[in-house]
Short mmCIF file of C-alpha atoms in Angstrom, two decimals:
data_model
loop_
_atom_site.label_atom_id
_atom_site.label_comp_id
_atom_site.label_asym_id
_atom_site.label_seq_id
_atom_site.Cartn_x
_atom_site.Cartn_y
_atom_site.Cartn_z
CA MET A 1 -0.02 -0.12 -0.07
CA GLU A 2 1.29 3.43 -0.84
CA ASN A 3 2.32 5.71 2.09
CA GLN A 4 0.03 8.58 1.06
CA GLU A 5 -3.08 6.35 1.64
CA ILE A 6 -2.31 6.02 5.19
CA SER A 7 -3.46 9.59 6.57
CA LYS A 8 -3.04 11.11 9.63
CA GLU A 9 -6.91 11.00 10.18
CA LEU A 10 -6.92 7.18 9.41
CA LEU A 11 -4.16 6.66 11.83
CA PHE A 12 -6.10 8.57 14.57
CA SER A 13 -9.20 6.60 13.84
CA HIS A 14 -7.02 3.50 14.42
CA PHE A 15 -5.79 4.71 17.58
CA GLU A 16 -9.25 5.53 18.89
CA GLY A 17 -10.29 1.87 17.87
CA SER A 18 -12.93 3.16 15.19
CA ALA A 19 -11.22 1.77 12.33
CA SER A 20 -12.59 -0.91 10.16
CA VAL A 21 -10.98 -4.48 10.09
CA ARG A 22 -9.74 -3.87 6.57
CA GLN A 23 -8.22 -0.48 7.69
CA ARG A 24 -6.59 -2.24 10.50
CA GLN A 25 -5.01 -4.61 8.61
CA LEU A 26 -3.66 -2.19 5.90
CA ILE A 27 -2.33 -0.12 8.83
CA ASP A 28 -0.53 -2.89 10.42
CA GLU A 29 1.12 -3.77 7.21
CA TRP A 30 2.29 -0.12 6.45
CA ALA A 31 3.61 0.18 10.05
CA ARG A 32 5.62 -2.89 9.64
CA LYS A 33 7.89 -1.18 7.08
CA PRO A 34 10.86 0.30 8.63
CA GLU A 35 10.58 3.46 6.53
CA ASN A 36 7.17 4.13 7.94
CA GLU A 37 7.92 3.42 11.74
CA GLU A 38 9.19 6.99 12.41
CA GLN A 39 5.92 8.66 11.08
CA PHE A 40 3.63 6.05 12.79
CA TYR A 41 5.22 6.77 16.28
CA TRP A 42 5.03 10.50 15.71
CA TYR A 43 1.49 10.43 15.04
CA LEU A 44 0.87 7.87 17.88
CA THR A 45 2.61 10.38 20.37
CA GLU A 46 0.55 13.49 18.95
CA TRP A 47 -2.70 11.47 19.33
CA GLU A 48 -1.82 10.32 23.01
CA MET A 49 -0.70 13.96 24.12
CA ALA A 50 -4.16 15.11 22.82
CA GLN A 51 -5.95 12.70 25.10
CA PRO A 52 -6.53 14.46 28.44
CA GLY A 53 -7.85 11.38 30.05
CA LEU A 54 -5.10 9.05 28.90
CA ALA A 55 -2.75 7.84 31.48
CA VAL A 56 0.71 7.42 29.70
CA ASP A 57 2.73 4.55 30.90
CA VAL A 58 6.19 5.41 30.02
CA GLU A 59 7.80 2.28 31.31
CA GLN A 60 5.29 0.13 29.18
CA GLY A 61 6.11 2.36 26.13
CA MET A 62 9.81 1.76 26.60
CA ARG A 63 9.28 -2.08 26.99
CA ARG A 64 7.11 -2.11 23.80
CA TYR A 65 9.77 0.05 21.89
CA ARG A 66 12.71 -2.23 23.08
CA SER A 67 10.66 -5.18 22.04
CA ARG A 68 10.02 -3.74 18.51
CA VAL A 69 13.70 -3.07 18.11
CA GLU A 70 14.92 -6.45 19.20
CA LEU A 71 12.43 -8.15 16.58
CA THR A 72 13.31 -5.85 13.81
CA ASN A 73 16.97 -5.36 14.10
CA VAL A 74 19.61 -8.19 14.77
CA VAL A 75 22.72 -6.17 16.13
CA THR A 76 25.90 -8.07 16.75
CA GLU A 77 28.22 -7.28 19.55
CA GLU A 78 30.71 -5.50 17.42
CA GLU A 79 27.89 -3.16 16.38
CA ILE A 80 27.02 -2.10 19.71
CA GLY A 81 28.27 1.52 20.55
CA VAL A 82 27.87 4.03 17.59
CA PRO A 83 24.60 3.49 15.66
CA ALA A 84 25.00 3.26 12.03
CA ARG A 85 24.46 6.39 10.04
CA HIS A 86 21.08 5.22 8.32
CA TYR A 87 19.73 4.55 11.98
CA TRP A 88 20.17 8.24 13.31
CA PRO A 89 16.91 9.55 12.19
CA ARG A 90 15.16 6.43 13.87
CA TYR A 91 17.21 7.14 16.94
CA ILE A 92 16.51 10.90 17.41
CA ALA A 93 12.88 10.48 16.50
CA ALA A 94 12.59 7.83 19.41
CA CYS A 95 14.50 10.19 21.72
CA ALA A 96 11.98 12.96 20.80
CA VAL A 97 9.08 10.86 21.46
CA LEU A 98 10.17 9.83 24.80
CA LEU A 99 11.06 13.49 25.63
CA LEU A 100 7.32 14.49 24.51
CA ILE A 101 5.67 11.54 26.70
CA SER A 102 8.00 12.48 29.68
CA ILE A 103 6.97 16.05 29.51
CA GLY A 104 3.34 15.12 29.22
CA VAL A 105 3.76 12.83 32.26
CA LEU A 106 5.58 15.44 34.44
CA TYR A 107 2.98 18.12 33.73
CA ARG A 108 0.13 15.75 33.51
CA ASN A 109 -1.78 17.30 36.48
CA ASP A 110 -1.32 20.80 35.05
CA ILE A 111 -2.92 19.84 31.79
CA LEU A 112 -5.66 17.63 33.19
CA TYR A 113 -6.98 19.90 36.03
CA ALA A 114 -7.69 23.39 36.79
CA ASN A 115 -6.93 24.82 40.49
CA LEU A 116 -9.12 27.55 42.00
CA THR A 117 -7.12 29.18 44.83
CA THR A 118 -7.30 31.81 47.27
CA GLY A 119 -4.48 33.53 49.28
CA PRO A 120 -4.34 34.50 52.95
CA GLY A 121 -7.24 36.94 54.11
CA GLN A 122 -9.10 36.20 50.59
CA VAL A 123 -12.53 34.92 49.90
CA ARG A 124 -13.71 34.13 46.47
CA SER A 125 -16.71 32.74 44.68
CA TRP A 126 -16.99 30.92 41.66
CA THR A 127 -19.79 29.47 39.21
CA LEU A 128 -18.67 26.01 37.88
CA SER A 129 -19.65 24.87 34.19
CA ASP A 130 -22.38 22.70 35.63
CA GLY A 131 -24.05 25.92 37.29
CA SER A 132 -22.94 24.62 40.71
CA ARG A 133 -21.51 27.68 43.09
CA VAL A 134 -18.40 27.42 45.33
CA LYS A 135 -17.12 29.93 47.74
CA LEU A 136 -13.53 29.26 48.80
CA ASN A 137 -12.33 30.79 52.03
CA ALA A 138 -8.71 32.09 52.75
CA SER A 139 -5.68 29.78 51.83
CA SER A 140 -7.96 27.27 50.13
CA GLU A 141 -7.37 25.42 46.89
CA LEU A 142 -10.14 23.39 44.77
CA ARG A 143 -9.08 20.95 41.84
CA LEU A 144 -11.42 20.17 39.04
CA PRO A 145 -11.06 18.64 35.68
CA ARG A 146 -10.45 20.87 32.68
CA TRP A 147 -12.35 18.85 30.34
CA GLY A 148 -15.64 16.63 30.74
CA PHE A 149 -16.68 18.29 34.13
CA GLY A 150 -20.30 17.87 34.32
CA GLN A 151 -20.50 15.66 31.20
CA THR A 152 -18.48 12.65 32.40
CA SER A 153 -18.46 13.22 36.14
CA ARG A 154 -18.38 15.89 38.63
CA GLU A 155 -15.45 15.21 40.98
CA VAL A 156 -13.39 17.85 42.98
CA SER A 157 -10.62 17.74 45.54
CA LEU A 158 -10.51 20.37 48.34
CA LYS A 159 -7.83 21.67 50.45
CA GLY A 160 -8.66 24.25 53.00
CA GLU A 161 -12.27 25.45 53.33
CA ALA A 162 -15.38 26.05 51.01
CA THR A 163 -19.16 26.23 50.79
CA PHE A 164 -20.91 24.49 48.10
CA SER A 165 -24.25 24.86 46.28
CA ILE A 166 -24.82 22.14 43.85
CA THR A 167 -27.09 22.18 41.03
CA HIS A 168 -29.17 19.10 40.28
CA GLN A 169 -28.58 17.51 36.93
CA ALA A 170 -31.35 15.88 34.94
CA ASN A 171 -29.46 12.81 34.53
CA ASN A 172 -28.94 12.55 38.47
CA GLN A 173 -25.16 12.95 38.06
CA ARG A 174 -23.59 12.88 41.43
CA PHE A 175 -21.30 15.71 42.72
CA ILE A 176 -18.30 14.30 44.79
CA VAL A 177 -15.84 16.38 46.95
CA LYS A 178 -12.87 14.52 48.09
CA ALA A 179 -11.39 16.13 51.49
CA GLY A 180 -8.72 15.22 53.67
CA ASP A 181 -8.49 12.27 56.07
CA GLY A 182 -10.04 10.10 53.15
CA VAL A 183 -13.41 11.80 53.54
CA ASN A 184 -15.63 11.65 50.12
CA VAL A 185 -18.85 13.75 50.26
CA THR A 186 -21.42 12.66 47.41
CA VAL A 187 -24.36 14.83 46.76
CA LEU A 188 -26.92 15.35 44.02
CA GLY A 189 -28.13 18.90 44.56
CA THR A 190 -27.68 20.67 47.90
CA GLU A 191 -25.71 23.29 49.89
CA PHE A 192 -23.13 22.26 52.40
CA SER A 193 -19.60 23.43 53.78
CA VAL A 194 -16.41 21.46 53.95
CA TYR A 195 -13.32 22.15 56.22
CA SER A 196 -10.39 20.50 55.12
CA ARG A 197 -7.14 21.23 56.93
CA PRO A 198 -4.21 19.09 58.08
CA GLY A 199 -5.42 17.11 61.41
CA LYS A 200 -9.31 17.97 60.84
CA THR A 201 -11.94 17.49 58.46
CA GLU A 202 -15.42 18.87 58.85
CA VAL A 203 -18.55 18.64 56.72
CA ILE A 204 -21.80 20.76 57.66
CA LEU A 205 -24.99 20.18 55.79
CA SER A 206 -27.27 23.18 55.37
CA LYS A 207 -29.98 21.81 52.98
CA GLY A 208 -30.66 18.72 51.23
CA LYS A 209 -29.01 15.27 51.71
CA VAL A 210 -25.37 14.10 51.15
CA THR A 211 -23.60 10.66 51.66
CA LEU A 212 -20.33 10.90 53.26
CA GLN A 213 -17.75 7.86 53.14
CA ARG A 214 -14.47 7.45 54.78
CA ARG A 215 -12.97 4.26 54.06
CA GLU A 216 -15.34 1.52 55.12
CA GLN A 217 -17.48 4.06 57.16
CA LYS A 218 -20.53 5.46 55.26
CA LEU A 219 -23.44 7.54 56.53
CA VAL A 220 -26.24 9.70 55.44
CA MET A 221 -26.25 13.44 56.59
CA LYS A 222 -29.68 15.53 56.94
CA PRO A 223 -29.87 19.14 57.36
CA GLY A 224 -28.27 20.38 60.55
CA ASP A 225 -25.60 17.56 60.86
CA SER A 226 -22.04 18.11 61.35
CA VAL A 227 -19.48 15.18 60.79
CA ILE A 228 -15.98 15.74 61.83
CA VAL A 229 -13.04 13.68 61.40
CA GLU A 230 -10.08 14.45 64.03
CA ASN A 231 -7.18 12.52 65.22
CA GLY A 232 -8.44 9.53 63.18
CA THR A 233 -11.93 9.45 64.84
CA LEU A 234 -15.22 10.10 62.90
CA SER A 235 -18.06 11.85 65.03
CA HIS A 236 -21.62 12.61 63.70
CA ASN A 237 -23.41 15.51 65.34
CA ARG A 238 -26.33 17.72 65.11
CA PHE A 239 -26.21 21.12 66.00
CA VAL A 240 -28.40 24.39 66.39
CA GLY A 241 -27.50 27.54 65.03
CA ALA A 242 -24.35 28.69 63.15
CA THR A 243 -21.98 29.10 66.16
CA HIS A 244 -20.70 25.44 65.48
CA ASN A 245 -19.52 26.20 62.05
CA THR A 246 -15.72 25.62 62.10
CA ILE A 247 -15.58 27.91 58.57
CA GLN A 248 -15.04 31.55 59.72
CA TRP A 249 -15.82 33.63 56.79
CA GLU A 250 -14.47 37.00 56.13
CA SER A 251 -15.72 39.84 58.45
CA ARG A 252 -17.83 37.45 60.77
CA PHE A 253 -16.23 34.99 63.39
CA ASP A 254 -18.59 32.66 65.29
CA PHE A 255 -16.84 31.02 68.28
CA ASP A 256 -18.27 28.48 70.70
CA ARG A 257 -15.99 27.70 73.58
CA THR A 258 -13.19 28.00 70.99
CA SER A 259 -9.53 27.83 72.43
CA LEU A 260 -7.25 30.72 71.96
CA SER A 261 -4.89 28.11 69.98
CA GLU A 262 -7.88 27.63 67.63
CA VAL A 263 -8.21 31.12 67.14
CA ALA A 264 -4.49 31.56 66.58
CA HIS A 265 -4.76 28.68 63.70
CA ILE A 266 -7.72 30.71 62.15
CA LEU A 267 -5.05 33.83 61.98
CA GLU A 268 -2.38 31.99 60.59
CA ILE A 269 -4.62 30.36 57.83
CA ASN A 270 -6.81 33.29 57.13
CA TYR A 271 -4.49 36.01 57.31
CA GLY A 272 -0.92 34.32 56.82
CA LEU A 273 0.39 35.42 60.33
CA THR A 274 2.83 33.89 62.67
CA VAL A 275 1.19 33.60 66.34
CA ASP A 276 3.02 32.91 69.39
CA PHE A 277 2.07 32.78 73.12
CA SER A 278 4.01 34.34 75.93
CA SER A 279 2.57 31.65 78.21
CA PRO A 280 1.68 28.03 77.29
CA GLU A 281 -1.36 28.50 79.51
CA LEU A 282 -2.90 31.07 77.13
CA LYS A 283 -3.65 28.36 74.39
CA SER A 284 -6.16 26.76 76.59
CA LEU A 285 -8.30 29.85 77.33
CA THR A 286 -11.75 29.71 75.35
CA VAL A 287 -13.76 32.23 73.87
CA SER A 288 -17.36 32.34 72.80
CA GLY A 289 -19.65 34.80 70.75
CA SER A 290 -20.08 36.43 67.43
CA PHE A 291 -17.50 39.04 66.33
CA GLN A 292 -17.33 41.35 63.21
CA ALA A 293 -13.97 42.10 62.18
CA SER A 294 -12.82 43.81 58.68
CA ASN A 295 -9.17 42.82 59.37
CA ALA A 296 -6.90 40.69 61.58
CA GLN A 297 -6.07 43.46 64.03
CA GLU A 298 -9.76 44.10 64.77
CA LEU A 299 -10.25 40.15 65.40
CA ILE A 300 -7.33 40.08 67.89
CA ARG A 301 -8.32 43.24 69.61
CA SER A 302 -11.84 41.73 70.13
CA VAL A 303 -10.75 38.41 71.36
CA SER A 304 -7.90 39.72 73.82
CA GLN A 305 -10.48 42.23 75.40
CA ILE A 306 -12.93 39.49 75.96
CA LEU A 307 -10.34 37.20 77.50
CA GLY A 308 -8.68 40.09 79.66
CA ILE A 309 -5.09 39.49 77.98
CA GLY A 310 -2.74 41.60 76.06
CA TYR A 311 -1.05 41.25 72.65
CA SER A 312 1.59 42.65 70.34
CA PHE A 313 1.24 42.84 66.72
CA LYS A 314 4.34 43.75 64.34
CA ALA A 315 4.43 43.02 60.90
CA SER A 316 3.05 39.67 60.42
CA ARG A 317 3.96 38.30 63.89
CA VAL A 318 1.35 38.37 66.63
CA VAL A 319 2.20 37.48 70.39
CA PHE A 320 -0.62 36.93 72.89
CA LEU A 321 0.59 38.33 76.30
CA SER A 322 -0.63 37.33 79.98
CA GLU A 323 -1.34 40.73 80.97
CA PRO A 324 -3.25 43.50 79.16
CA ALA A 325 -0.84 46.11 77.59
CA GLU A 326 -0.75 49.26 79.45
CA ARG A 327 -2.82 51.95 78.09
#
């Protein structure tokens, strides 16, 4: 068969598995010829790099390539070393193919996924392609597929804190949030919040119904439910009012017997501050109530006044003091 009869489009249909039996036979005969091998692998690499859901197995590709070389080229011990001149194009092509595949593997996550992020003290909202809305709290990251979201699946990964308002799909497609501690939250259409920081994961349901799974544990949450995974232990609770919410949004902070150590963690996460204590005993002090604070210093001042303690705030470092500062 003549080379020009094997087009790029025909090869792509072959790679996709849509070529006819006769076409596959002709392509196989064409690809076995040494003069066509370079073109075949170039097109194969181009097709693989264009498939966002394709996991490229470099090791398997190397084994397949070596096997093909061993079957088609008989090399004596004396010939090993410098390749013959007429093999140079093929070696260059093979190196280029492997380089492209390696780059694809290295940057695979950047190619396949988009990251929605917020910095310290920043809160942002997005509407996803399926119509669902997400609000990210400070220093948080949500990862979702660049292609096929809302079509083949609706699965995202969260690091940090977020509130979701999920749009129900006509085909009842599930929306899955992967959080820390192996927690997966599965919903159809509802409103809920997820807190996913190192050492603690919490899910709070506002409306609708969600299924939460962690390893072999699986439970159904109802509005008002809170599930916390901390220190490897899962607890399922109900709460009344908003004071239980672990997520503290910009300008409003609700505390319910919250330790000063936890307040310090919020300051570190939300505002990127470094927090220290003049005495270890300060960490166990607790504060309750709702506070309005437009910035970090307002929150620090309010908490310190309630607890009757002092603080110093210079640059990005806060130190809580046992005694109130002199006026």
